[in-house]
Tab-separated table of C-alpha atoms in Angstrom:
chain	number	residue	atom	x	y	z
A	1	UNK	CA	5.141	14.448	8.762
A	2	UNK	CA	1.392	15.204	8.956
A	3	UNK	CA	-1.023	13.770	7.241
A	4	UNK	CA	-2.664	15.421	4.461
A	5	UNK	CA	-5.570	17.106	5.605
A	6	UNK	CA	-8.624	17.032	3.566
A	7	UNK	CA	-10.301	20.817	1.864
A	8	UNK	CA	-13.649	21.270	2.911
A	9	UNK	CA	-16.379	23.201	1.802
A	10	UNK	CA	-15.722	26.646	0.972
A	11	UNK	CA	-12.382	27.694	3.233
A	12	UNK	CA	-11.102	30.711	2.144
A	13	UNK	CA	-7.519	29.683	0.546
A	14	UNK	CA	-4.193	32.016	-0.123
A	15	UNK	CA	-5.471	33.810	-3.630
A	16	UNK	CA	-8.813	34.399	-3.237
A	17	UNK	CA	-8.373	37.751	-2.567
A	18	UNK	CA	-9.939	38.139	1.193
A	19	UNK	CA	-8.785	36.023	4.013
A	20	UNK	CA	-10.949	35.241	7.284
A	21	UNK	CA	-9.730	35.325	10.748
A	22	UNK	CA	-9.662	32.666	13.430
A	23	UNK	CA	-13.226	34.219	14.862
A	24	UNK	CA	-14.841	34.523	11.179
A	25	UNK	CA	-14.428	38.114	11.111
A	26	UNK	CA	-12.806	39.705	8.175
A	27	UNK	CA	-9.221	40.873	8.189
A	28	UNK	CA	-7.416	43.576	7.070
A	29	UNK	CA	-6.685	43.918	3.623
A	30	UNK	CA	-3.548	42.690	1.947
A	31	UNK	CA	-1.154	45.755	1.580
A	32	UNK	CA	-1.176	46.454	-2.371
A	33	UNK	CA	2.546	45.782	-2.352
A	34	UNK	CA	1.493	41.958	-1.191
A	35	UNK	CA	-0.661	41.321	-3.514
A	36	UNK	CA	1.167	42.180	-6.340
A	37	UNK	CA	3.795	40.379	-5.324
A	38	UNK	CA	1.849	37.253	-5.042
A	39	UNK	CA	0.160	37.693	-8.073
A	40	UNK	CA	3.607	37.895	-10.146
A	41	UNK	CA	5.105	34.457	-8.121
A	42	UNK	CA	1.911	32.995	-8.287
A	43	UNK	CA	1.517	29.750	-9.177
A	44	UNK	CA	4.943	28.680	-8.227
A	45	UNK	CA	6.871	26.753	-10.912
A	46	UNK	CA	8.513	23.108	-10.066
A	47	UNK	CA	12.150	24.236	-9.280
A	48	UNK	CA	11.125	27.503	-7.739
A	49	UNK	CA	13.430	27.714	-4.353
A	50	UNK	CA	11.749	29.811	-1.561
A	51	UNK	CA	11.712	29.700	2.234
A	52	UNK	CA	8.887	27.694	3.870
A	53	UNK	CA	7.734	27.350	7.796
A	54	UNK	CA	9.050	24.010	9.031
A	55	UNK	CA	7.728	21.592	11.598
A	56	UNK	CA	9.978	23.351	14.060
A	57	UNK	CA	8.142	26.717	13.223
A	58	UNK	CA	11.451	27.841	11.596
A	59	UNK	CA	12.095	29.059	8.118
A	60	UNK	CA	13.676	26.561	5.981
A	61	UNK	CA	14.819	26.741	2.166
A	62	UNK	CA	13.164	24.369	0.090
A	63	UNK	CA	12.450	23.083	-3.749
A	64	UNK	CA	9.250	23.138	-4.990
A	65	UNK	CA	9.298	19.229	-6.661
A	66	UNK	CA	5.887	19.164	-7.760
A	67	UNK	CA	2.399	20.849	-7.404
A	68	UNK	CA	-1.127	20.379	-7.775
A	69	UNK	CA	-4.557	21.650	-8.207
A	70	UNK	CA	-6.693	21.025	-4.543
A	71	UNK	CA	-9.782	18.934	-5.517
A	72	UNK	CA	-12.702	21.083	-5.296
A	73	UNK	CA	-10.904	24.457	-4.803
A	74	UNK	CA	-10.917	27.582	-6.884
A	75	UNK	CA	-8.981	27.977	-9.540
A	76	UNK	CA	-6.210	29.717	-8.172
A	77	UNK	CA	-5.678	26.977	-5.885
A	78	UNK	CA	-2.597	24.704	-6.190
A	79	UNK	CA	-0.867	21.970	-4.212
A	80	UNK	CA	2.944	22.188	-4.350
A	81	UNK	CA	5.857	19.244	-3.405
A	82	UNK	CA	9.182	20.268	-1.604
A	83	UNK	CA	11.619	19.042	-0.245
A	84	UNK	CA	10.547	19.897	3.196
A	85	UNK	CA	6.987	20.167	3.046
A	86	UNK	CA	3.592	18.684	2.214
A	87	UNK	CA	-0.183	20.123	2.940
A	88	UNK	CA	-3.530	21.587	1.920
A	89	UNK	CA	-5.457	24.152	0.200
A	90	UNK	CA	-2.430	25.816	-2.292
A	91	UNK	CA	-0.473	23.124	-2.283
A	92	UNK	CA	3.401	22.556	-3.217
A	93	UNK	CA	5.603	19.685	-2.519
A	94	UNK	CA	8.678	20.861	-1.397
A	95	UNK	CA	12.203	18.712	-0.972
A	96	UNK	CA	14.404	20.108	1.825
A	97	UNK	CA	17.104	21.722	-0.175
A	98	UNK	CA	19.971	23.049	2.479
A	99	UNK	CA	21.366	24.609	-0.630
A	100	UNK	CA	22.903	22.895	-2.930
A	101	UNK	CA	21.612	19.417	-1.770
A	102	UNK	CA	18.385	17.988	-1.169
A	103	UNK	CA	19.489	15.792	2.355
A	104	UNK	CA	16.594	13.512	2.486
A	105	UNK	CA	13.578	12.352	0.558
A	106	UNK	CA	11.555	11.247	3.452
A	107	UNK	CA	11.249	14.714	4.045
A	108	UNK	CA	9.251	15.461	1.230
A	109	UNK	CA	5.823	16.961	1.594
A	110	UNK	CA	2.841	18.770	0.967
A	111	UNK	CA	2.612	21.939	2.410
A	112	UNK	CA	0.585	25.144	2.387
A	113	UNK	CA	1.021	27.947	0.186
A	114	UNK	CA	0.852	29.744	3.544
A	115	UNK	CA	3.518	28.444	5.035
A	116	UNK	CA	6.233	29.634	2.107
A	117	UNK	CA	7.396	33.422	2.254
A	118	UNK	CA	6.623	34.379	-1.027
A	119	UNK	CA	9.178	37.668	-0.309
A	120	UNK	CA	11.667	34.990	-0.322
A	121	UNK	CA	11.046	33.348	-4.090
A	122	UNK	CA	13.883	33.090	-6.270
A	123	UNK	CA	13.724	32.225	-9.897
A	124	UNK	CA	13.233	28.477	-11.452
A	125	UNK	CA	16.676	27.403	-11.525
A	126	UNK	CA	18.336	25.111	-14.642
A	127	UNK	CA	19.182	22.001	-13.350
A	128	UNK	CA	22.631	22.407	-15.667
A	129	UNK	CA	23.418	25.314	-13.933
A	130	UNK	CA	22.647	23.721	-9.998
A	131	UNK	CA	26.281	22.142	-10.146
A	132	UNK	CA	27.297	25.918	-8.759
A	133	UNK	CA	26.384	26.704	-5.202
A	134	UNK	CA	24.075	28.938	-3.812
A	135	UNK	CA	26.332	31.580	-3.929
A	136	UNK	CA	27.332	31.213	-7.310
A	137	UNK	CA	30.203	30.014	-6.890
A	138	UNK	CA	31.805	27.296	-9.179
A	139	UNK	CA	32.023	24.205	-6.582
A	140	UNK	CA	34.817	22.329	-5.430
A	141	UNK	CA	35.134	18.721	-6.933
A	142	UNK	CA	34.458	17.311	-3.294
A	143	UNK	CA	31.328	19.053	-2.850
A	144	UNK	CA	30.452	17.788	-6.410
A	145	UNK	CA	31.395	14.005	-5.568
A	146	UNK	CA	29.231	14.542	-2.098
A	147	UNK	CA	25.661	15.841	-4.226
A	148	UNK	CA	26.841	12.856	-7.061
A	149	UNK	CA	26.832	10.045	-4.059
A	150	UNK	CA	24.128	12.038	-2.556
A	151	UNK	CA	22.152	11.521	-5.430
A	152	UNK	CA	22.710	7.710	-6.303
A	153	UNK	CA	22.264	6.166	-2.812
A	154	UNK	CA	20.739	3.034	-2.961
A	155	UNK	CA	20.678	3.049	-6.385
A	156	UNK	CA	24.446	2.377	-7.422
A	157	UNK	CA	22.743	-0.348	-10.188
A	158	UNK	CA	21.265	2.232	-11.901
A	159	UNK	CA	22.977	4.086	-15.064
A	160	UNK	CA	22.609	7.810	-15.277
A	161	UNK	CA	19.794	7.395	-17.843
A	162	UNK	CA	17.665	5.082	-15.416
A	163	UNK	CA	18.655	6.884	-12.505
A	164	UNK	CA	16.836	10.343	-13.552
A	165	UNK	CA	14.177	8.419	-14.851
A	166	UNK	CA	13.852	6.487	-11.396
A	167	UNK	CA	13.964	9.936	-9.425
A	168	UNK	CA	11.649	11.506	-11.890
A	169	UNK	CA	8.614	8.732	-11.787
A	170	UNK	CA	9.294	8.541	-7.433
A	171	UNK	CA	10.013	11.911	-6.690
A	172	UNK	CA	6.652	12.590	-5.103
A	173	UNK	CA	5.170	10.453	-2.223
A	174	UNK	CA	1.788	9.471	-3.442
A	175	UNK	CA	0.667	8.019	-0.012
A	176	UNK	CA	1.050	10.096	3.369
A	177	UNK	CA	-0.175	7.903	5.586
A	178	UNK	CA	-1.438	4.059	6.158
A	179	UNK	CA	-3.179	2.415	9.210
A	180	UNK	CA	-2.088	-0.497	10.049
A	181	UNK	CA	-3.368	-2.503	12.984
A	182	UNK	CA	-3.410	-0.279	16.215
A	183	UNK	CA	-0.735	2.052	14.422
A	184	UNK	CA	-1.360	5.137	11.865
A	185	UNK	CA	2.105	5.274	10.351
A	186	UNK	CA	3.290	8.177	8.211
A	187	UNK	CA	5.258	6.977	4.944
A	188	UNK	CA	8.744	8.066	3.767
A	189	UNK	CA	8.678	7.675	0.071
A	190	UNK	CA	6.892	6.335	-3.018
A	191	UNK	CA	5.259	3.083	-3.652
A	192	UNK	CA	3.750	1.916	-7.365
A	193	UNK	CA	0.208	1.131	-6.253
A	194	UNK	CA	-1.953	0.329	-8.827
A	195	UNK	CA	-3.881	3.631	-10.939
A	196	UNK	CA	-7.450	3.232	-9.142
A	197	UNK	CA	-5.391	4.148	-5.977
A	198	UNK	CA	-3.697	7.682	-7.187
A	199	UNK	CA	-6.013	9.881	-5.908
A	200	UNK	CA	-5.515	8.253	-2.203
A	201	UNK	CA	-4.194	9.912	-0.008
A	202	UNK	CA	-4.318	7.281	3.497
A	203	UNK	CA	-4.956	3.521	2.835
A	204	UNK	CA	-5.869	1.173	5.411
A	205	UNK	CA	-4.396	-2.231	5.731
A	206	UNK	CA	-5.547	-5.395	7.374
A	207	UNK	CA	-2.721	-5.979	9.161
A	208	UNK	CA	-3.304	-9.975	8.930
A	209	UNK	CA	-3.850	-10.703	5.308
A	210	UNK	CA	-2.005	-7.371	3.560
A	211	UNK	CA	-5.370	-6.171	1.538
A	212	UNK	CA	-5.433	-2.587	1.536
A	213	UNK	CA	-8.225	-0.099	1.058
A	214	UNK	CA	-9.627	3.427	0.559
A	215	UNK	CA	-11.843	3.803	3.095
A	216	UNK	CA	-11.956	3.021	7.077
A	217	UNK	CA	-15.916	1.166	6.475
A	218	UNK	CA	-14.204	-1.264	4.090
A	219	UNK	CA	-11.475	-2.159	6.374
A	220	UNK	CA	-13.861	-2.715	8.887
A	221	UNK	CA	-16.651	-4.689	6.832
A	222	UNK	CA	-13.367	-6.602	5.897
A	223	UNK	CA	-11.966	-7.478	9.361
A	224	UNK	CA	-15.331	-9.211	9.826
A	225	UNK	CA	-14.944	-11.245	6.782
A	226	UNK	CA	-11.376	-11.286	7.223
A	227	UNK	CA	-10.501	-14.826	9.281
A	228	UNK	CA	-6.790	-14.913	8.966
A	229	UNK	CA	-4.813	-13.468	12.595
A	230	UNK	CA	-1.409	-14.117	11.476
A	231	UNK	CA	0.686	-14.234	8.546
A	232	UNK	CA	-0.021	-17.121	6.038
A	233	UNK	CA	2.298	-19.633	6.010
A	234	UNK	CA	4.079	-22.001	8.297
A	235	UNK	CA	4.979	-20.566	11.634
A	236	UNK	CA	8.693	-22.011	11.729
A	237	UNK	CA	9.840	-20.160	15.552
A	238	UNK	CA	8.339	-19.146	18.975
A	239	UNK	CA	9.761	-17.599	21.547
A	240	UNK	CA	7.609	-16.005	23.973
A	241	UNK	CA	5.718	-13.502	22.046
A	242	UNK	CA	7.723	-13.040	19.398
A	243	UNK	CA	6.365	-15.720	16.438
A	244	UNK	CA	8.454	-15.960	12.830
A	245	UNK	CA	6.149	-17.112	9.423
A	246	UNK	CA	7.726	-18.361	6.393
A	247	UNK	CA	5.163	-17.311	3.795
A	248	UNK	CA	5.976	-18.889	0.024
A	249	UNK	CA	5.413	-16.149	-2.567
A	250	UNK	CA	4.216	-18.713	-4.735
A	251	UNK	CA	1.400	-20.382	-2.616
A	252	UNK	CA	0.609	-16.855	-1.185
A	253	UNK	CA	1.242	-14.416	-4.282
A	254	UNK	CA	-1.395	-11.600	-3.227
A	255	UNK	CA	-0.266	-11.424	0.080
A	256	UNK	CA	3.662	-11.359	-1.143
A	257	UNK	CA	2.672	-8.350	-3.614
A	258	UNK	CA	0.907	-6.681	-0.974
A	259	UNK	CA	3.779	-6.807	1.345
A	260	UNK	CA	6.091	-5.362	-1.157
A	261	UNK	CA	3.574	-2.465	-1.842
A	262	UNK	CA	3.752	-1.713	1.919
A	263	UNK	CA	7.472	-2.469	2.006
A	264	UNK	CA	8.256	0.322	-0.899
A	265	UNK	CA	6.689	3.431	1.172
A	266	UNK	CA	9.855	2.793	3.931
A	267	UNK	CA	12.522	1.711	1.107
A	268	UNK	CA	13.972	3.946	-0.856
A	269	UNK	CA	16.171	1.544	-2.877
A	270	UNK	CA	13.844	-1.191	-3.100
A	271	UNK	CA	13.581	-2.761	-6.181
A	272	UNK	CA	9.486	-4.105	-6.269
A	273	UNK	CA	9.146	-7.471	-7.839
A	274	UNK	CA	5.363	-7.651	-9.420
A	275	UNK	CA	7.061	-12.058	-9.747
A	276	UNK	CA	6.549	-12.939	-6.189
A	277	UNK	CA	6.937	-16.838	-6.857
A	278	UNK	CA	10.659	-16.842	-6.824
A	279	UNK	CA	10.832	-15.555	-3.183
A	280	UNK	CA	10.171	-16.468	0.441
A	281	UNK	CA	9.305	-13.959	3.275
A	282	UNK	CA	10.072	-13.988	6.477
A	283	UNK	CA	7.214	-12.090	8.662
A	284	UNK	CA	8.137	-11.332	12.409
A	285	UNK	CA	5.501	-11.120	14.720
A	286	UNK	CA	4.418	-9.935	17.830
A	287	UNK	CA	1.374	-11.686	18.990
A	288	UNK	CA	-1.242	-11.622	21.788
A	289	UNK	CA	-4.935	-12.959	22.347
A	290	UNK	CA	-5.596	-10.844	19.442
A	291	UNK	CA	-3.499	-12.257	17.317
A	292	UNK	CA	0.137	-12.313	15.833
A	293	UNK	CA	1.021	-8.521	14.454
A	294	UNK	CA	3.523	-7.720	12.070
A	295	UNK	CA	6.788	-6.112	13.376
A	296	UNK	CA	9.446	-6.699	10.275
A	297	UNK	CA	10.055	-9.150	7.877
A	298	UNK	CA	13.116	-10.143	5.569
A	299	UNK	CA	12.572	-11.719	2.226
A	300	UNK	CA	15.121	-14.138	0.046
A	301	UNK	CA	15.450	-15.646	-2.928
A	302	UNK	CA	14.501	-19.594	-3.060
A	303	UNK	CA	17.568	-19.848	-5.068
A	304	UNK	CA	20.197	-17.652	-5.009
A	305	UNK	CA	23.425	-18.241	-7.179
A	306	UNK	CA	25.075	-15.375	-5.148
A	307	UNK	CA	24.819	-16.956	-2.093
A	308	UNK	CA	22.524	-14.303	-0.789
A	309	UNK	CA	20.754	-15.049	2.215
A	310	UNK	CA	18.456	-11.671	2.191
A	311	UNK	CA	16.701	-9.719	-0.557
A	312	UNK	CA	15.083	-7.105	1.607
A	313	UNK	CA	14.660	-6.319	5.066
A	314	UNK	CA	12.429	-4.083	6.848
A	315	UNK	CA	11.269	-3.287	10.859
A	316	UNK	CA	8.334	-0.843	10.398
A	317	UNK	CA	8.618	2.575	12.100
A	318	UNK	CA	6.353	2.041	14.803
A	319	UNK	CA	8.409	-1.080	15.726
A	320	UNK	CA	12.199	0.839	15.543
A	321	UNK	CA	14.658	0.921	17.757
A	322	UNK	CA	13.827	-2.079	19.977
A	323	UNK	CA	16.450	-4.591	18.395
A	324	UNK	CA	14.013	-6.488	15.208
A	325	UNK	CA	16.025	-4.954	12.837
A	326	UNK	CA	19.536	-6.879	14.344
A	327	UNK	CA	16.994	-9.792	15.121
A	328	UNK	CA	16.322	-10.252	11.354
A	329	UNK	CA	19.599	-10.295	10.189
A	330	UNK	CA	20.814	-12.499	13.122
A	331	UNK	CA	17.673	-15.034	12.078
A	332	UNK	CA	18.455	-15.118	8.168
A	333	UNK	CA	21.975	-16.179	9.059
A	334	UNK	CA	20.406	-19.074	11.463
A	335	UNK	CA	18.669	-20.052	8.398
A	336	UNK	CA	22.251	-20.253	6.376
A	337	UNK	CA	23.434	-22.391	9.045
A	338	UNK	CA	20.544	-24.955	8.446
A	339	UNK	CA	20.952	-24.750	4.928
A	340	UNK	CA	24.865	-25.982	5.635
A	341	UNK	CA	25.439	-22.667	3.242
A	342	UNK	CA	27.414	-19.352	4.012
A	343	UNK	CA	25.317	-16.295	3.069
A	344	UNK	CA	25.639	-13.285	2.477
A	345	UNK	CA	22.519	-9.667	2.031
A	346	UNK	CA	21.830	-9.019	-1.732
A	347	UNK	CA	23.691	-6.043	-2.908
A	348	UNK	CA	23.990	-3.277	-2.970
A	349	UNK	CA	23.294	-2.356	0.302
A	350	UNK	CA	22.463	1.190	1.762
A	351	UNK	CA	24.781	3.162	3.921
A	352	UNK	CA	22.558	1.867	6.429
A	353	UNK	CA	22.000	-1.955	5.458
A	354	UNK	CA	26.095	-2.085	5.673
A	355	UNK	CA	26.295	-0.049	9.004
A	356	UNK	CA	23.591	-2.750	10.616
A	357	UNK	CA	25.524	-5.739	8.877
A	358	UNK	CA	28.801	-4.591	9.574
A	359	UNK	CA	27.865	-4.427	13.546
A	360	UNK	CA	26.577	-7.856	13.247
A	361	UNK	CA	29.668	-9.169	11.500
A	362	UNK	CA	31.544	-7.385	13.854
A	363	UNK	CA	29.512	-8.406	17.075
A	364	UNK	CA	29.638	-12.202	16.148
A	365	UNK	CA	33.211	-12.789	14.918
A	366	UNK	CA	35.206	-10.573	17.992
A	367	UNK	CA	32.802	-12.455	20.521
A	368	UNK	CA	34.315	-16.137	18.673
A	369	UNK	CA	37.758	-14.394	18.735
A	370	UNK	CA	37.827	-13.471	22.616
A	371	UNK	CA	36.553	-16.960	23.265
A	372	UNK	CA	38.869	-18.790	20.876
A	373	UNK	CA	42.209	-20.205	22.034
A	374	UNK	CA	44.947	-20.702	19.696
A	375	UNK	CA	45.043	-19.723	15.616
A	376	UNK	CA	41.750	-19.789	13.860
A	377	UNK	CA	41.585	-18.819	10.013
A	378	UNK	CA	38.903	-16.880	7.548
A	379	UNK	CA	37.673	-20.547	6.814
A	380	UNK	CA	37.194	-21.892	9.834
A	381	UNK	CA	35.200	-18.372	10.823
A	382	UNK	CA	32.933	-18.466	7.808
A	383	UNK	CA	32.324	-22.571	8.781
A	384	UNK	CA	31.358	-21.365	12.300
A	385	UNK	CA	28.973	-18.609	11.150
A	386	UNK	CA	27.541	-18.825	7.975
A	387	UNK	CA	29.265	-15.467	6.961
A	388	UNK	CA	30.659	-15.084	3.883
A	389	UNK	CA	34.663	-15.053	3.808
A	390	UNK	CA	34.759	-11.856	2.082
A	391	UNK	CA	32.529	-9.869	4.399
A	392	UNK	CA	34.840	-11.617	7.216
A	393	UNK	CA	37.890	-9.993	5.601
A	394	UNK	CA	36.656	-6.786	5.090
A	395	UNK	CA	35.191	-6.515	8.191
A	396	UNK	CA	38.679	-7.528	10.199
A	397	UNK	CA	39.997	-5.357	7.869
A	398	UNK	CA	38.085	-2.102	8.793
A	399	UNK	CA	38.698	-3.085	12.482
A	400	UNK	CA	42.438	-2.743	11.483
A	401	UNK	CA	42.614	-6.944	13.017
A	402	UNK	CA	44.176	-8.296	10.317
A	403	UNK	CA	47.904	-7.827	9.664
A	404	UNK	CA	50.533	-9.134	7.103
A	405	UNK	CA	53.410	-11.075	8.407
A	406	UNK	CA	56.241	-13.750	7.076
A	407	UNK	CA	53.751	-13.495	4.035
A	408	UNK	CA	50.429	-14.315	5.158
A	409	UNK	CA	47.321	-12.774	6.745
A	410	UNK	CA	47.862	-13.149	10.634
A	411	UNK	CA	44.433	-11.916	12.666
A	412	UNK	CA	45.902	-10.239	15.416
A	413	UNK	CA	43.244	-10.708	18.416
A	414	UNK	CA	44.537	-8.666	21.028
A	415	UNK	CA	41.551	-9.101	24.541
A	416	UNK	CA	41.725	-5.075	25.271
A	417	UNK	CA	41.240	-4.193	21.151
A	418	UNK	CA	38.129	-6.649	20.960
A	419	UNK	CA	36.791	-5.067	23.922
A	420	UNK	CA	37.160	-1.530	22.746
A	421	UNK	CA	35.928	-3.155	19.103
A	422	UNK	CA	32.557	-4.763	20.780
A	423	UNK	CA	31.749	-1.651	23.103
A	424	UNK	CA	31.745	0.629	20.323
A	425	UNK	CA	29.712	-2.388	18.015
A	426	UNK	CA	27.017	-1.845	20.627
A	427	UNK	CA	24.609	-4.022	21.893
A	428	UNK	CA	23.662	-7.065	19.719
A	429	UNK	CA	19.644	-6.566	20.464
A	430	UNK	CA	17.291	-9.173	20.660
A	431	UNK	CA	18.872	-13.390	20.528
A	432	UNK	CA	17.649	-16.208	18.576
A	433	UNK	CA	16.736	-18.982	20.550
A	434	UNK	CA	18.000	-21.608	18.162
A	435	UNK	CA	16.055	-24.239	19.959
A	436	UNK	CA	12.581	-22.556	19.250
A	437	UNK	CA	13.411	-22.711	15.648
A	438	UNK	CA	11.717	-25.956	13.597
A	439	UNK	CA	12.516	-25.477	9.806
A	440	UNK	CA	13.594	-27.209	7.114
A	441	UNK	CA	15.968	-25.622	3.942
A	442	UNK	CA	12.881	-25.131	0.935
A	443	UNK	CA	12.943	-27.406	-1.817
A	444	UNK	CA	11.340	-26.936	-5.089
A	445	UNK	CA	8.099	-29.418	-5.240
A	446	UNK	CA	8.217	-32.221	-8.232
């Protein structure tokens, strides 16, 4: 997704009544028959479905979600949120629909009134009336169920009540874009700055100490002030260039807010805790003569009657795909081990959070099982891991390993099923050298 670009002085903008070409010369008049039809859509209404120009140039149908007026435009000038789009001068925000279901919210943007085919407008529709297809047609219970879970991923906590509420107050991204470091990153989804930041559309972090800003000159008059170049905090593991902080929300509660403000733009069902004290984070670094640069972090509760060893977990999007994310998890159950605890991520989890577990689980217990001789139980598993019994049994379980015979639960650890099971797990990413890690379990200070 592009950023949001900036209206400057006097562009001619979709409603004006004269548009400019490329060279400055005047076009050709709008054909009467255009112009009344834009006049009588114009300004789209929040629920309005219409086809809009995509990144891939190609018509797509999308919501409008929200609008807005352009800062310094005429009057006749709006911004618009959809579910596919996002960008200047008549603006709409626009979910990508795919009739009947809006697929996915970090594909919500500003767009251009430009980019929509007004021809293709249909009427606001009722939200009671949306359970029926496009067509019209009364839907099928399964397609019902798939908008319901659709609808609540991530957020299976949540009544009904809270949940519209929830999707109401987050619906629109308020930040497009954040520079961090050497990296401009574009977000995915909403994140509760505080008020003085609303009208922001780009903030710049420091990507040492969290603070973020409205302007590039104070980042920079900042970074000269600024004499922090890594996480604060007790670096607890080094391996090469890879560096892991333990940063107490307590002792460090600005930083620990900030880094759930920057968390929330890439987490759709994160829950933001303003109380910071109760938690620990877990920053993952990559460093150089520069200094060490966030990659990921994972945070936890101090104390967790649950027995959850992660709150949150996040590898930022320029850093994907290159094995932090399996790194984390692998690291927070290195820290269970320490501990002399089993653990187990704070739930619920996301369809992806239990797709990334469930390879770990997977990865770690069929590698013990292929090098184990003789009868091992659940027990002995979870003593060996740090992995909760039940996520053991349900993951032997989905693997189809664990059979009933002469009334028990027999794991049946056949050499060519665990290699079929651990090709298809995939690769288990980056390792934890356990000998580069010097930590001790937190305990509360008297």
């Amino acid at each position: 997704m592009g950023s949001l670009e900036t209206p400057t002085g006097s562009a001619p903008s979709a409603g004006n009544g004269k548009s400019m070409s490329v060279d400055g010369a005047d076009a050709p008049p709008e054909p009467d028959m255009s112009k009344r039809r834009r006049s009588s859509v114009l300004p789209l209404e929040v629920g309005t479905r219409v086809m809009c120009r995509w990144r891939d140039s190609k018509y797509h149908p999308v919501k409008v979600i929200e609008r807005r007026k352009v800062p310094n435009a005429i009057p006749s000038d709006y911004e618009t949120n959809s579910c596919e789009l996002k960008r200047k001068e008549s603006f709409v925000c626009v979910g990508v629909v795919f009739f009947p279901i809006r697929v996915n919210r970090r594909l919500d943007e500003w767009v251009k009134l430009d980019q929509l085919d007004l021809d293709s407008v249909e009427a606001v529709f009722d939200e009671k009336v949306e359970e029926k297809g496009a067509s019209g047609l009364k839907m099928t219970r399964h397609q019902k169920r798939k908008i319901d879970e659709t609808h609540v991923e991530g957020h299976e906590e949540l009544d009904a009540a809270s949940l519209r509420e929830h999707e109401e107050f987050t619906k629109v991204k308020n930040i497009a874009t954040i520079e961090l470091g050497r990296y401009e990153i574009e977000t995915w989804y909403f994140s509760p700055f505080p008020p003085e930041y609303n009208d922001c559309l780009r903030l710049y972090f420091c990507e040492f100490c969290l603070n973020f800003m409205k302007r590039k000159e104070q980042l920079q008059r900042h970074m000269r002030k600024c004499d922090l170049k890594h996480p604060p905090g007790d670096e607890i593991y080094r391996s090469g260039t890879l560096s892991m902080f333990e940063v107490d929300g307590k002792k460090n509660k600005v930083y620990g807010q900030n880094l759930c403000y920057l968390a929330k733009l890439f987490l759709d069902h994160k829950t933001l805790y303003y109380d910071v004290d109760l938690f620990l984070f877990y920053v993952l670094c990559e460093c150089d003569d520069r200094g060490c640069h966030m990659v990921g972090y994972f945070s936890k509760e101090k104390h967790s009657e649950e027995s959850y060893n992660l709150a949150c977990i996040l590898t930022l999007p320029p850093y994907q795909r290159k094995g932090y994310g399996k790194f984390l998890i692998a690291f927070s159950y290195e820290l269970s081990k320490k501990e002399g605890k089993v653990g187990t991520p704070e739930r619920p989890l996301s369809d992806l959070g239990l797709l990334s577990y469930r390879g770990y689980w997977t990865r770690v217990l069929l590698d013990i099982l292929k090098k184990h001789k003789g009868n091992i139980s659940i027990k002995e598993l979870s003593d060996m891991t740090a992995i909760k019994a039940e996520d053991i049994l349900t993951t032997l379980q989905s693997l189809e390993l664990i059979q009933y015979r002469k009334g028990q639960h027999v794991i049946c650890a056949d050499p060519k099923v665990l290699d079929r099971h651990l090709k298809a797990a995939g690769r288990g990413g980056l390792e934890v050298d356990v000998s580069k890690l010097i930590w001790t379990p937190y305990k509360e200070q008297s």
